[in-house]
Amino acid sequence: MTRRVAVVSDASFYVGPNLCRLLAAGGHDLVVGDPAAGLVDELAALGAAVEAVEGVRDLAEPGSAERLIQAAVERFGRIDSATAFTGRIVVGRFLRSNVDDLLTVLVGCVEAPYFFLRAVVPLLVDQGEGQVLVFTSAAGARPTPGAPLYSSARAGANMLVRNVADEVAAKGVQVNAIGTNFMDFPEFLKANRVTDEESRAKVEAMVPMGRLGTLDELAHFAMPFVDGTSRFTTGQFVAFAGGWA
Amino acid sequence: MTRRVAVVSDASFYVGPNLCRLLAAGGHDLVVGDPAAGLVDELAALGAAVEAVEGVRDLAEPGSAERLIQAAVERFGRIDSATAFTGRIVVGRFLRSNVDDLLTVLVGCVEAPYFFLRAVVPLLVDQGEGQVLVFTSAAGARPTPGAPLYSSARAGANMLVRNVADEVAAKGVQVNAIGTNFMDFPEFLKANRVTDEESRAKVEAMVPMGRLGTLDELAHFAMPFVDGTSRFTTGQFVAFAGGWA
């Protein structure tokens, strides 16, 4: 029995490592960008053949997506699912912004998924099947106080995913997006200046569900979009943000 | 180790039986409305304690939802997730419709989920946790030629789910909707006059992905909304319709 092949663009942090573990345990071989220390051994112990590609986690960097996809093709000859992590944030009010801020979020939030989709979708179209999942932000689903340019760029990315899905649905390829916010991981906590219980409570109070989301539950939520069990939904955006969007 | 308790309002057809099987295999006891022949034995063989409630599959019927929820409370004392199937379709153009057509779709598509949500959500709020999934239709996400009143009523139901989710997010309760179309099961095929390969091809041609969806892949997609692995997404509507919505 052949194992499925899954690409995970960034296995260094955020939900990347968790998703890799679930995929490996669920019968996938993996192509991972910039894996966290020890992760490759862990995945191998779960039965996965793993190809690690270094220096590709910034998908806005021209060539990164191509290197990742090329590595997958050379090692395994095909790709069943491909997951991308994208985004660069700029905070601050619109009235105090400048056009460089805008360019920063457009490159990080729109060009990055564009490069990834442009690299992987043609291959999946040729295969006649395949699943793409792009992690974006729930900020793209509603105006976001304090991050208006970021919110706008994310909205563009969410609609890009839907447009690409429309264009290739007839080829059997699925393209979906999950947009998160208020996830409990070190980079989010740092960006929101969470250093103690009090500062954490302030951030949690912004979430309707009153807590932060865990990477493990996000990985479980993402699985049906990439594990091949469910092949009939495409062009969807789902917010994973505790009711905030 | 305690098994989780899942309510499935209609286990007679559509995705109900498939979802019950996945839930039973995944460590759930079950409360099922109007189970298909042989299903209860099948679920018991998968390790589930099963409470069957007859005559409740039409949730628009006052009292049905209460009976189902009451049976769950009496048998198991709590509910971890509750899934509802709702909807009654009226086809035909707006310009040829009458107000009885409108009342039919409002009762079947809006009152039915209202009754279900009204019956189960207070209990979950009291528990301080719980997951609700309402199956609606992808027709609620876009104007639908040939079924304008149905599409409108479904849109109302999808927004009802989002409003209820907002109201109870702070209580730890999740409420989401999946809206399907073009699923491969006898009632859909009959309603669309699919009797042979040719009539099937005509219906499939309306789906961007060029095929009908299977109940098994829909059940897999639904699992993270009801199986307790993922508790941080709420107020979402997802279309499961091969790219049609």
Short mmCIF file of C-alpha atoms in Angstrom, two decimals:
data_model
loop_
_atom_site.label_atom_id
_atom_site.label_comp_id
_atom_site.label_asym_id
_atom_site.label_seq_id
_atom_site.Cartn_x
_atom_site.Cartn_y
_atom_site.Cartn_z
CA MET A 1 0.00 0.00 0.00
CA THR A 2 1.38 3.36 -1.08
CA ARG A 3 1.57 6.15 1.47
CA ARG A 4 0.25 9.56 0.47
CA VAL A 5 2.74 12.40 0.04
CA ALA A 6 2.14 15.66 1.94
CA VAL A 7 4.11 18.88 1.65
CA VAL A 8 4.20 21.19 4.67
CA SER A 9 5.93 24.46 3.82
CA ASP A 10 6.99 25.41 7.32
CA ALA A 11 7.61 22.70 9.89
CA SER A 12 9.56 24.94 12.22
CA PHE A 13 6.79 26.41 14.38
CA TYR A 14 3.08 27.34 14.58
CA VAL A 15 0.88 24.41 13.58
CA GLY A 16 3.48 22.95 11.20
CA PRO A 17 5.03 20.36 13.54
CA ASN A 18 1.63 19.27 14.93
CA LEU A 19 0.18 18.84 11.47
CA CYS A 20 3.23 16.86 10.35
CA ARG A 21 2.79 14.47 13.29
CA LEU A 22 -0.88 13.81 12.48
CA LEU A 23 -0.08 13.33 8.79
CA ALA A 24 2.77 10.92 9.54
CA ALA A 25 0.60 8.91 11.93
CA GLY A 26 -2.13 8.92 9.27
CA GLY A 27 -0.04 7.25 6.61
CA HIS A 28 1.72 10.12 4.87
CA ASP A 29 5.26 10.56 3.72
CA LEU A 30 6.34 14.15 4.15
CA VAL A 31 8.24 16.96 2.51
CA VAL A 32 8.88 19.58 5.15
CA GLY A 33 10.34 23.06 5.03
CA ASP A 34 12.84 23.96 7.75
CA PRO A 35 11.80 21.30 10.28
CA ALA A 36 12.08 21.99 14.00
CA ALA A 37 14.92 20.24 15.84
CA GLY A 38 14.16 16.55 16.29
CA LEU A 39 11.01 16.60 14.17
CA VAL A 40 12.34 14.55 11.28
CA ASP A 41 13.34 11.70 13.61
CA GLU A 42 9.95 11.89 15.29
CA LEU A 43 8.15 11.63 11.95
CA ALA A 44 10.36 8.77 10.83
CA ALA A 45 9.49 6.92 14.04
CA LEU A 46 5.83 7.31 13.04
CA GLY A 47 6.61 5.48 9.81
CA ALA A 48 7.05 8.39 7.42
CA ALA A 49 9.74 8.84 4.82
CA VAL A 50 10.75 12.48 5.20
CA GLU A 51 12.43 14.93 2.87
CA ALA A 52 13.58 18.09 4.62
CA VAL A 53 14.25 21.28 2.66
CA GLU A 54 16.11 24.09 4.37
CA GLY A 55 15.72 27.82 3.84
CA VAL A 56 12.26 27.81 2.29
CA ARG A 57 10.00 28.96 5.08
CA ASP A 58 9.65 32.47 3.70
CA LEU A 59 7.44 31.75 0.72
CA ALA A 60 7.56 35.42 -0.28
CA GLU A 61 11.20 34.78 -1.21
CA PRO A 62 11.20 34.01 -4.95
CA GLY A 63 12.25 30.42 -5.57
CA SER A 64 11.36 29.04 -2.14
CA ALA A 65 8.09 27.43 -3.19
CA GLU A 66 9.65 26.00 -6.33
CA ARG A 67 12.51 24.42 -4.36
CA LEU A 68 10.05 22.79 -1.97
CA ILE A 69 7.83 21.42 -4.71
CA GLN A 70 10.81 20.31 -6.76
CA ALA A 71 12.20 18.40 -3.80
CA ALA A 72 8.88 16.60 -3.41
CA VAL A 73 8.77 15.61 -7.05
CA GLU A 74 12.38 14.38 -7.05
CA ARG A 75 11.95 12.32 -3.89
CA PHE A 76 8.42 10.93 -4.29
CA GLY A 77 7.30 11.65 -7.85
CA ARG A 78 3.97 13.11 -6.78
CA ILE A 79 2.15 15.31 -4.22
CA ASP A 80 -1.19 14.45 -2.66
CA SER A 81 -1.52 17.53 -0.48
CA ALA A 82 0.39 20.75 0.07
CA THR A 83 0.02 23.12 2.99
CA ALA A 84 1.42 26.63 3.08
CA PHE A 85 2.00 29.07 5.90
CA THR A 86 2.16 32.69 4.91
CA GLY A 87 1.90 36.18 6.28
CA ARG A 88 3.78 39.18 7.51
CA ILE A 89 2.12 41.59 9.89
CA VAL A 90 2.32 45.36 10.14
CA VAL A 91 0.40 46.96 12.98
CA GLY A 92 -0.69 50.56 13.42
CA ARG A 93 -3.48 52.77 12.22
CA PHE A 94 -4.19 53.47 8.57
CA LEU A 95 -3.88 57.21 9.26
CA ARG A 96 -0.31 56.74 10.42
CA SER A 97 0.73 54.26 7.75
CA ASN A 98 2.84 54.70 4.65
CA VAL A 99 3.03 52.84 1.39
CA ASP A 100 6.01 50.77 2.52
CA ASP A 101 3.79 49.28 5.20
CA LEU A 102 1.32 48.37 2.50
CA LEU A 103 3.98 46.78 0.33
CA THR A 104 5.26 44.74 3.27
CA VAL A 105 1.88 43.15 3.95
CA LEU A 106 1.15 42.63 0.26
CA VAL A 107 4.42 40.79 -0.24
CA GLY A 108 4.06 38.69 2.90
CA CYS A 109 0.35 37.97 2.70
CA VAL A 110 -0.48 37.92 -1.01
CA GLU A 111 2.72 37.34 -2.97
CA ALA A 112 3.74 34.47 -0.68
CA PRO A 113 0.59 32.37 -1.24
CA TYR A 114 0.64 33.39 -4.90
CA PHE A 115 4.13 31.93 -5.32
CA PHE A 116 3.12 28.77 -3.49
CA LEU A 117 -0.07 28.27 -5.48
CA ARG A 118 1.73 29.07 -8.73
CA ALA A 119 4.35 26.43 -7.94
CA VAL A 120 2.14 23.58 -6.78
CA VAL A 121 -1.22 23.92 -8.52
CA PRO A 122 0.00 23.17 -12.08
CA LEU A 123 1.51 19.91 -10.82
CA LEU A 124 -1.74 18.89 -9.14
CA VAL A 125 -3.69 19.80 -12.26
CA ASP A 126 -1.41 17.53 -14.27
CA GLN A 127 -1.93 14.76 -11.74
CA GLY A 128 -5.69 15.24 -11.99
CA GLU A 129 -6.02 15.48 -8.21
CA GLY A 130 -4.53 17.02 -5.12
CA GLN A 131 -5.32 19.15 -2.11
CA VAL A 132 -3.95 22.59 -1.23
CA LEU A 133 -4.47 24.26 2.10
CA VAL A 134 -3.25 27.79 2.75
CA PHE A 135 -3.11 29.08 6.28
CA THR A 136 -4.00 32.75 6.32
CA SER A 137 -5.56 34.86 9.05
CA ALA A 138 -9.03 35.41 10.43
CA ALA A 139 -8.11 39.10 10.14
CA GLY A 140 -8.92 38.73 6.45
CA ALA A 141 -12.55 38.05 7.32
CA ARG A 142 -13.31 41.28 9.18
CA PRO A 143 -11.95 44.77 9.70
CA THR A 144 -9.23 44.47 12.29
CA PRO A 145 -8.55 47.38 14.63
CA GLY A 146 -4.84 48.02 14.84
CA ALA A 147 -3.93 46.06 11.72
CA PRO A 148 -5.95 47.51 8.84
CA LEU A 149 -3.39 46.92 6.08
CA TYR A 150 -2.68 43.39 7.25
CA SER A 151 -6.42 42.64 7.39
CA SER A 152 -6.86 43.96 3.86
CA ALA A 153 -3.97 41.96 2.45
CA ARG A 154 -5.26 38.79 4.13
CA ALA A 155 -8.69 39.38 2.60
CA GLY A 156 -7.02 39.51 -0.78
CA ALA A 157 -5.27 36.22 -0.10
CA ASN A 158 -8.49 34.56 1.02
CA MET A 159 -10.18 35.60 -2.19
CA LEU A 160 -7.14 34.49 -4.21
CA VAL A 161 -7.57 31.01 -2.77
CA ARG A 162 -11.22 31.01 -3.77
CA ASN A 163 -10.46 32.20 -7.27
CA VAL A 164 -7.77 29.59 -7.82
CA ALA A 165 -10.16 26.94 -6.49
CA ASP A 166 -12.78 28.01 -9.01
CA GLU A 167 -10.27 27.89 -11.83
CA VAL A 168 -9.11 24.34 -11.16
CA ALA A 169 -12.17 22.66 -9.64
CA ALA A 170 -12.87 20.87 -12.90
CA LYS A 171 -9.38 19.33 -12.71
CA GLY A 172 -10.15 17.58 -9.41
CA VAL A 173 -7.87 19.88 -7.40
CA GLN A 174 -9.04 21.33 -4.09
CA VAL A 175 -7.83 24.69 -2.75
CA ASN A 176 -8.99 25.95 0.65
CA ALA A 177 -7.90 28.39 3.35
CA ILE A 178 -8.03 28.37 7.13
CA GLY A 179 -7.55 31.75 8.77
CA THR A 180 -6.50 31.77 12.41
CA ASN A 181 -6.16 34.30 15.16
CA PHE A 182 -5.46 34.12 18.89
CA MET A 183 -3.46 30.91 18.71
CA ASP A 184 -1.36 29.95 21.69
CA PHE A 185 2.22 29.82 20.45
CA PRO A 186 5.33 31.77 21.41
CA GLU A 187 5.42 34.13 18.43
CA PHE A 188 1.80 35.21 18.90
CA LEU A 189 2.32 35.71 22.62
CA LYS A 190 5.43 37.76 21.99
CA ALA A 191 3.77 39.92 19.33
CA ASN A 192 0.95 40.64 21.76
CA ARG A 193 3.32 41.34 24.64
CA VAL A 194 2.02 38.47 26.74
CA THR A 195 4.58 38.10 29.50
CA ASP A 196 2.50 37.13 32.53
CA GLU A 197 -0.98 36.09 33.66
CA GLU A 198 -2.31 39.61 33.58
CA SER A 199 -1.20 40.43 30.05
CA ARG A 200 -2.46 37.03 28.90
CA ALA A 201 -5.89 37.70 30.43
CA LYS A 202 -6.09 40.96 28.51
CA VAL A 203 -5.55 39.18 25.20
CA GLU A 204 -7.92 36.34 26.09
CA ALA A 205 -10.62 38.92 26.87
CA MET A 206 -10.60 39.88 23.17
CA VAL A 207 -11.64 36.35 22.17
CA PRO A 208 -15.37 35.51 22.40
CA MET A 209 -14.50 32.02 23.64
CA GLY A 210 -12.30 33.60 26.31
CA ARG A 211 -9.16 31.62 25.65
CA LEU A 212 -6.44 31.05 23.07
CA GLY A 213 -6.57 28.19 20.59
CA THR A 214 -4.10 25.32 20.74
CA LEU A 215 -1.96 24.14 17.86
CA ASP A 216 -3.10 20.57 18.43
CA GLU A 217 -6.77 21.37 17.90
CA LEU A 218 -5.92 23.43 14.83
CA ALA A 219 -4.01 20.49 13.38
CA HIS A 220 -7.00 18.20 13.94
CA PHE A 221 -9.30 20.71 12.31
CA ALA A 222 -7.04 20.97 9.27
CA MET A 223 -6.69 17.25 8.65
CA PRO A 224 -9.77 16.62 6.46
CA PHE A 225 -8.55 19.38 4.14
CA VAL A 226 -5.29 17.54 3.45
CA ASP A 227 -5.53 13.85 4.39
CA GLY A 228 -7.53 12.60 1.40
CA THR A 229 -10.57 11.47 3.39
CA SER A 230 -12.71 14.30 2.05
CA ARG A 231 -12.33 15.46 -1.55
CA PHE A 232 -15.48 17.40 -2.34
CA THR A 233 -15.03 20.77 -0.67
CA THR A 234 -13.13 23.52 -2.38
CA GLY A 235 -12.94 27.30 -2.52
CA GLN A 236 -13.74 27.63 1.17
CA PHE A 237 -12.38 29.95 3.81
CA VAL A 238 -12.89 28.98 7.44
CA ALA A 239 -11.98 31.17 10.39
CA PHE A 240 -10.41 29.40 13.35
CA ALA A 241 -10.38 32.12 15.96
CA GLY A 242 -12.62 31.37 18.92
CA GLY A 243 -15.59 33.21 17.47
CA TRP A 244 -13.68 36.42 16.77
CA ALA A 245 -14.43 36.17 13.03
CA MET B 1 -12.16 6.37 30.53
CA THR B 2 -15.53 7.96 29.78
CA ARG B 3 -16.81 7.90 26.23
CA ARG B 4 -18.14 11.14 24.77
CA VAL B 5 -21.86 11.42 24.07
CA ALA B 6 -22.99 12.49 20.60
CA VAL B 7 -26.53 13.19 19.43
CA VAL B 8 -27.34 12.68 15.74
CA SER B 9 -30.84 13.88 14.96
CA ASP B 10 -31.44 11.76 11.90
CA ALA B 11 -29.66 8.43 11.52
CA SER B 12 -31.98 7.13 8.85
CA PHE B 13 -30.32 8.42 5.68
CA TYR B 14 -28.04 11.09 4.14
CA VAL B 15 -24.80 11.42 6.12
CA GLY B 16 -26.40 10.39 9.42
CA PRO B 17 -25.45 6.68 9.40
CA ASN B 18 -21.90 7.38 8.14
CA LEU B 19 -21.31 10.02 10.80
CA CYS B 20 -22.64 7.68 13.49
CA ARG B 21 -20.18 4.98 12.42
CA LEU B 22 -17.20 7.34 12.59
CA LEU B 23 -18.33 8.68 15.98
CA ALA B 24 -18.84 5.19 17.40
CA ALA B 25 -15.42 4.08 16.15
CA GLY B 26 -13.95 7.26 17.63
CA GLY B 27 -15.10 6.57 21.18
CA HIS B 28 -18.60 8.06 21.30
CA ASP B 29 -21.80 6.76 22.79
CA LEU B 30 -24.73 7.82 20.66
CA VAL B 31 -28.27 9.11 20.78
CA VAL B 32 -29.77 8.64 17.33
CA GLY B 33 -33.05 9.72 15.79
CA ASP B 34 -34.86 7.11 13.70
CA PRO B 35 -31.87 4.86 12.98
CA ALA B 36 -31.67 2.97 9.70
CA ALA B 37 -32.31 -0.76 9.89
CA GLY B 38 -29.36 -2.59 11.45
CA LEU B 39 -27.48 0.60 12.37
CA VAL B 40 -27.88 0.30 16.14
CA ASP B 41 -26.36 -3.21 16.13
CA GLU B 42 -23.55 -1.97 13.93
CA LEU B 43 -22.77 0.90 16.31
CA ALA B 44 -22.95 -1.40 19.33
CA ALA B 45 -20.44 -3.69 17.64
CA LEU B 46 -18.13 -0.66 17.37
CA GLY B 47 -18.31 -0.30 21.16
CA ALA B 48 -20.99 2.38 21.50
CA ALA B 49 -23.88 2.44 23.92
CA VAL B 50 -26.79 3.58 21.75
CA GLU B 51 -30.10 5.21 22.60
CA ALA B 52 -32.53 5.23 19.68
CA VAL B 53 -35.42 7.69 19.56
CA GLU B 54 -38.17 7.10 17.03
CA GLY B 55 -40.30 9.68 15.27
CA VAL B 56 -38.03 12.69 15.70
CA ARG B 57 -36.39 13.10 12.32
CA ASP B 58 -38.61 16.03 11.36
CA LEU B 59 -37.18 18.69 13.64
CA ALA B 60 -39.77 21.18 12.36
CA GLU B 61 -42.32 19.13 14.29
CA PRO B 62 -42.69 20.83 17.68
CA GLY B 63 -41.43 18.56 20.45
CA SER B 64 -39.11 16.40 18.31
CA ALA B 65 -35.91 18.15 19.31
CA GLU B 66 -36.91 18.20 22.98
CA ARG B 67 -37.63 14.45 22.96
CA LEU B 68 -34.25 13.73 21.42
CA ILE B 69 -32.33 15.89 23.86
CA GLN B 70 -34.37 14.62 26.81
CA ALA B 71 -33.57 11.03 25.85
CA ALA B 72 -29.88 11.87 25.79
CA VAL B 73 -30.00 13.48 29.22
CA GLU B 74 -31.95 10.57 30.74
CA ARG B 75 -29.65 7.92 29.32
CA PHE B 76 -26.24 9.57 29.61
CA GLY B 77 -26.64 12.69 31.75
CA ARG B 78 -24.77 14.93 29.35
CA ILE B 79 -24.18 15.78 25.68
CA ASP B 80 -20.77 16.49 24.16
CA SER B 81 -21.92 17.12 20.61
CA ALA B 82 -25.22 17.40 18.80
CA THR B 83 -25.75 17.26 15.05
CA ALA B 84 -28.95 18.28 13.29
CA PHE B 85 -30.24 17.63 9.81
CA THR B 86 -32.83 20.08 8.58
CA GLY B 87 -34.48 21.37 5.43
CA ARG B 88 -37.47 21.13 3.20
CA ILE B 89 -37.15 22.13 -0.44
CA VAL B 90 -39.56 23.92 -2.71
CA VAL B 91 -38.45 24.38 -6.31
CA GLY B 92 -39.77 26.75 -8.93
CA ARG B 93 -39.30 30.36 -9.89
CA PHE B 94 -40.01 33.26 -7.56
CA LEU B 95 -42.37 34.74 -10.16
CA ARG B 96 -44.53 31.63 -10.00
CA SER B 97 -44.39 31.14 -6.24
CA ASN B 98 -46.96 31.82 -3.56
CA VAL B 99 -46.69 32.54 0.13
CA ASP B 100 -47.41 28.94 1.08
CA ASP B 101 -44.21 27.97 -0.71
CA LEU B 102 -42.39 30.53 1.39
CA LEU B 103 -43.92 29.26 4.63
CA THR B 104 -42.96 25.68 3.74
CA VAL B 105 -39.28 26.52 3.34
CA LEU B 106 -39.24 28.78 6.39
CA VAL B 107 -40.69 26.02 8.57
CA GLY B 108 -38.43 23.30 7.18
CA CYS B 109 -35.23 25.32 6.91
CA VAL B 110 -35.39 27.92 9.69
CA GLU B 111 -37.89 26.73 12.31
CA ALA B 112 -36.39 23.25 12.36
CA PRO B 113 -32.84 24.35 13.26
CA TYR B 114 -34.33 26.97 15.60
CA PHE B 115 -36.15 24.26 17.56
CA PHE B 116 -33.03 22.12 17.68
CA LEU B 117 -30.77 24.95 18.80
CA ARG B 118 -33.37 26.11 21.34
CA ALA B 119 -33.52 22.60 22.79
CA VAL B 120 -29.84 21.75 22.99
CA VAL B 121 -27.90 25.01 23.41
CA PRO B 122 -29.17 25.85 26.95
CA LEU B 123 -28.02 22.44 28.13
CA LEU B 124 -24.55 22.94 26.64
CA VAL B 125 -24.35 26.41 28.17
CA ASP B 126 -25.14 24.89 31.56
CA GLN B 127 -22.44 22.27 31.01
CA GLY B 128 -19.98 25.00 30.07
CA GLU B 129 -19.01 23.17 26.88
CA GLY B 130 -20.39 21.35 23.89
CA GLN B 131 -20.42 21.28 20.10
CA VAL B 132 -23.37 21.83 17.79
CA LEU B 133 -23.26 21.16 14.07
CA VAL B 134 -26.21 21.97 11.85
CA PHE B 135 -26.31 20.58 8.35
CA THR B 136 -27.88 23.11 6.02
CA SER B 137 -27.39 23.67 2.32
CA ALA B 138 -24.81 25.34 0.12
CA ALA B 139 -27.84 26.95 -1.52
CA GLY B 140 -27.83 29.34 1.43
CA ALA B 141 -24.48 30.71 0.29
CA ARG B 142 -25.46 31.88 -3.19
CA PRO B 143 -28.52 32.67 -5.27
CA THR B 144 -29.81 29.35 -6.53
CA PRO B 145 -31.59 29.19 -9.87
CA GLY B 146 -34.74 27.12 -9.58
CA ALA B 147 -34.93 27.27 -5.78
CA PRO B 148 -34.94 30.95 -4.78
CA LEU B 149 -37.15 30.62 -1.69
CA TYR B 150 -35.24 27.59 -0.45
CA SER B 151 -31.92 29.39 -0.99
CA SER B 152 -33.21 32.39 0.97
CA ALA B 153 -34.46 30.32 3.88
CA ARG B 154 -31.16 28.42 4.05
CA ALA B 155 -29.29 31.73 4.15
CA GLY B 156 -31.40 32.69 7.14
CA ALA B 157 -30.53 29.43 8.87
CA ASN B 158 -26.83 29.86 8.17
CA MET B 159 -26.92 33.30 9.75
CA LEU B 160 -28.99 31.98 12.67
CA VAL B 161 -26.19 29.52 13.40
CA ARG B 162 -23.65 32.35 13.36
CA ASN B 163 -25.75 34.52 15.64
CA VAL B 164 -26.30 31.75 18.16
CA ALA B 165 -22.57 31.00 18.07
CA ASP B 166 -21.82 34.63 18.87
CA GLU B 167 -24.28 34.63 21.75
CA VAL B 168 -22.81 31.58 23.49
CA ALA B 169 -19.13 31.69 22.54
CA ALA B 170 -18.24 32.99 25.98
CA LYS B 171 -19.87 29.89 27.48
CA GLY B 172 -17.47 27.54 25.70
CA VAL B 173 -20.14 26.26 23.31
CA GLN B 174 -19.41 25.90 19.60
CA VAL B 175 -22.08 26.22 16.91
CA ASN B 176 -21.23 25.71 13.25
CA ALA B 177 -22.93 24.83 9.97
CA ILE B 178 -21.97 22.75 6.96
CA GLY B 179 -24.04 23.35 3.85
CA THR B 180 -24.02 20.65 1.20
CA ASN B 181 -25.22 20.26 -2.35
CA PHE B 182 -24.78 17.64 -5.03
CA MET B 183 -24.35 14.75 -2.62
CA ASP B 184 -24.68 11.21 -3.96
CA PHE B 185 -27.59 9.64 -2.08
CA PRO B 186 -30.92 8.25 -3.24
CA GLU B 187 -33.14 11.18 -2.22
CA PHE B 188 -30.94 13.73 -4.02
CA LEU B 189 -30.80 11.58 -7.12
CA LYS B 190 -34.56 11.13 -7.10
CA ALA B 191 -35.23 14.85 -6.58
CA ASN B 192 -32.99 15.61 -9.54
CA ARG B 193 -34.55 12.89 -11.69
CA VAL B 194 -31.33 10.95 -12.01
CA THR B 195 -32.41 7.59 -13.41
CA ASP B 196 -29.56 6.65 -15.73
CA GLU B 197 -26.04 7.56 -16.81
CA GLU B 198 -27.23 10.36 -19.07
CA SER B 199 -29.37 12.12 -16.45
CA ARG B 200 -26.57 11.70 -13.92
CA ALA B 201 -24.05 13.30 -16.29
CA LYS B 202 -26.36 16.30 -16.66
CA VAL B 203 -26.41 16.87 -12.91
CA GLU B 204 -22.68 16.28 -12.55
CA ALA B 205 -22.05 18.91 -15.22
CA MET B 206 -23.51 21.51 -12.84
CA VAL B 207 -20.75 20.80 -10.28
CA PRO B 208 -17.38 22.50 -10.84
CA MET B 209 -15.61 19.36 -9.64
CA GLY B 210 -17.63 17.36 -12.16
CA ARG B 211 -18.94 14.71 -9.79
CA LEU B 212 -21.21 14.19 -6.82
CA GLY B 213 -19.92 14.11 -3.25
CA THR B 214 -19.98 10.94 -1.19
CA LEU B 215 -21.52 10.61 2.24
CA ASP B 216 -18.33 9.03 3.56
CA GLU B 217 -16.17 12.04 2.68
CA LEU B 218 -18.77 14.38 4.14
CA ALA B 219 -18.74 12.42 7.39
CA HIS B 220 -14.94 12.68 7.57
CA PHE B 221 -15.12 16.41 6.92
CA ALA B 222 -17.68 16.88 9.69
CA MET B 223 -15.79 14.98 12.36
CA PRO B 224 -13.56 17.78 13.76
CA PHE B 225 -16.71 19.85 14.31
CA VAL B 226 -18.20 17.23 16.64
CA ASP B 227 -15.54 14.83 17.93
CA GLY B 228 -13.93 17.07 20.55
CA THR B 229 -10.49 17.21 18.93
CA SER B 230 -10.92 20.84 17.90
CA ARG B 231 -12.75 23.28 20.17
CA PHE B 232 -11.72 26.71 18.99
CA THR B 233 -13.77 27.34 15.86
CA THR B 234 -17.31 28.64 16.09
CA GLY B 235 -19.81 30.67 14.09
CA GLN B 236 -18.57 29.25 10.81
CA PHE B 237 -20.42 28.18 7.70
CA VAL B 238 -18.63 25.89 5.27
CA ALA B 239 -19.98 24.85 1.89
CA PHE B 240 -19.40 21.24 0.90
CA ALA B 241 -20.51 21.23 -2.69
CA GLY B 242 -17.69 20.51 -5.12
CA GLY B 243 -16.91 24.17 -5.69
CA TRP B 244 -20.50 25.17 -6.52
CA ALA B 245 -20.63 27.59 -3.59
#
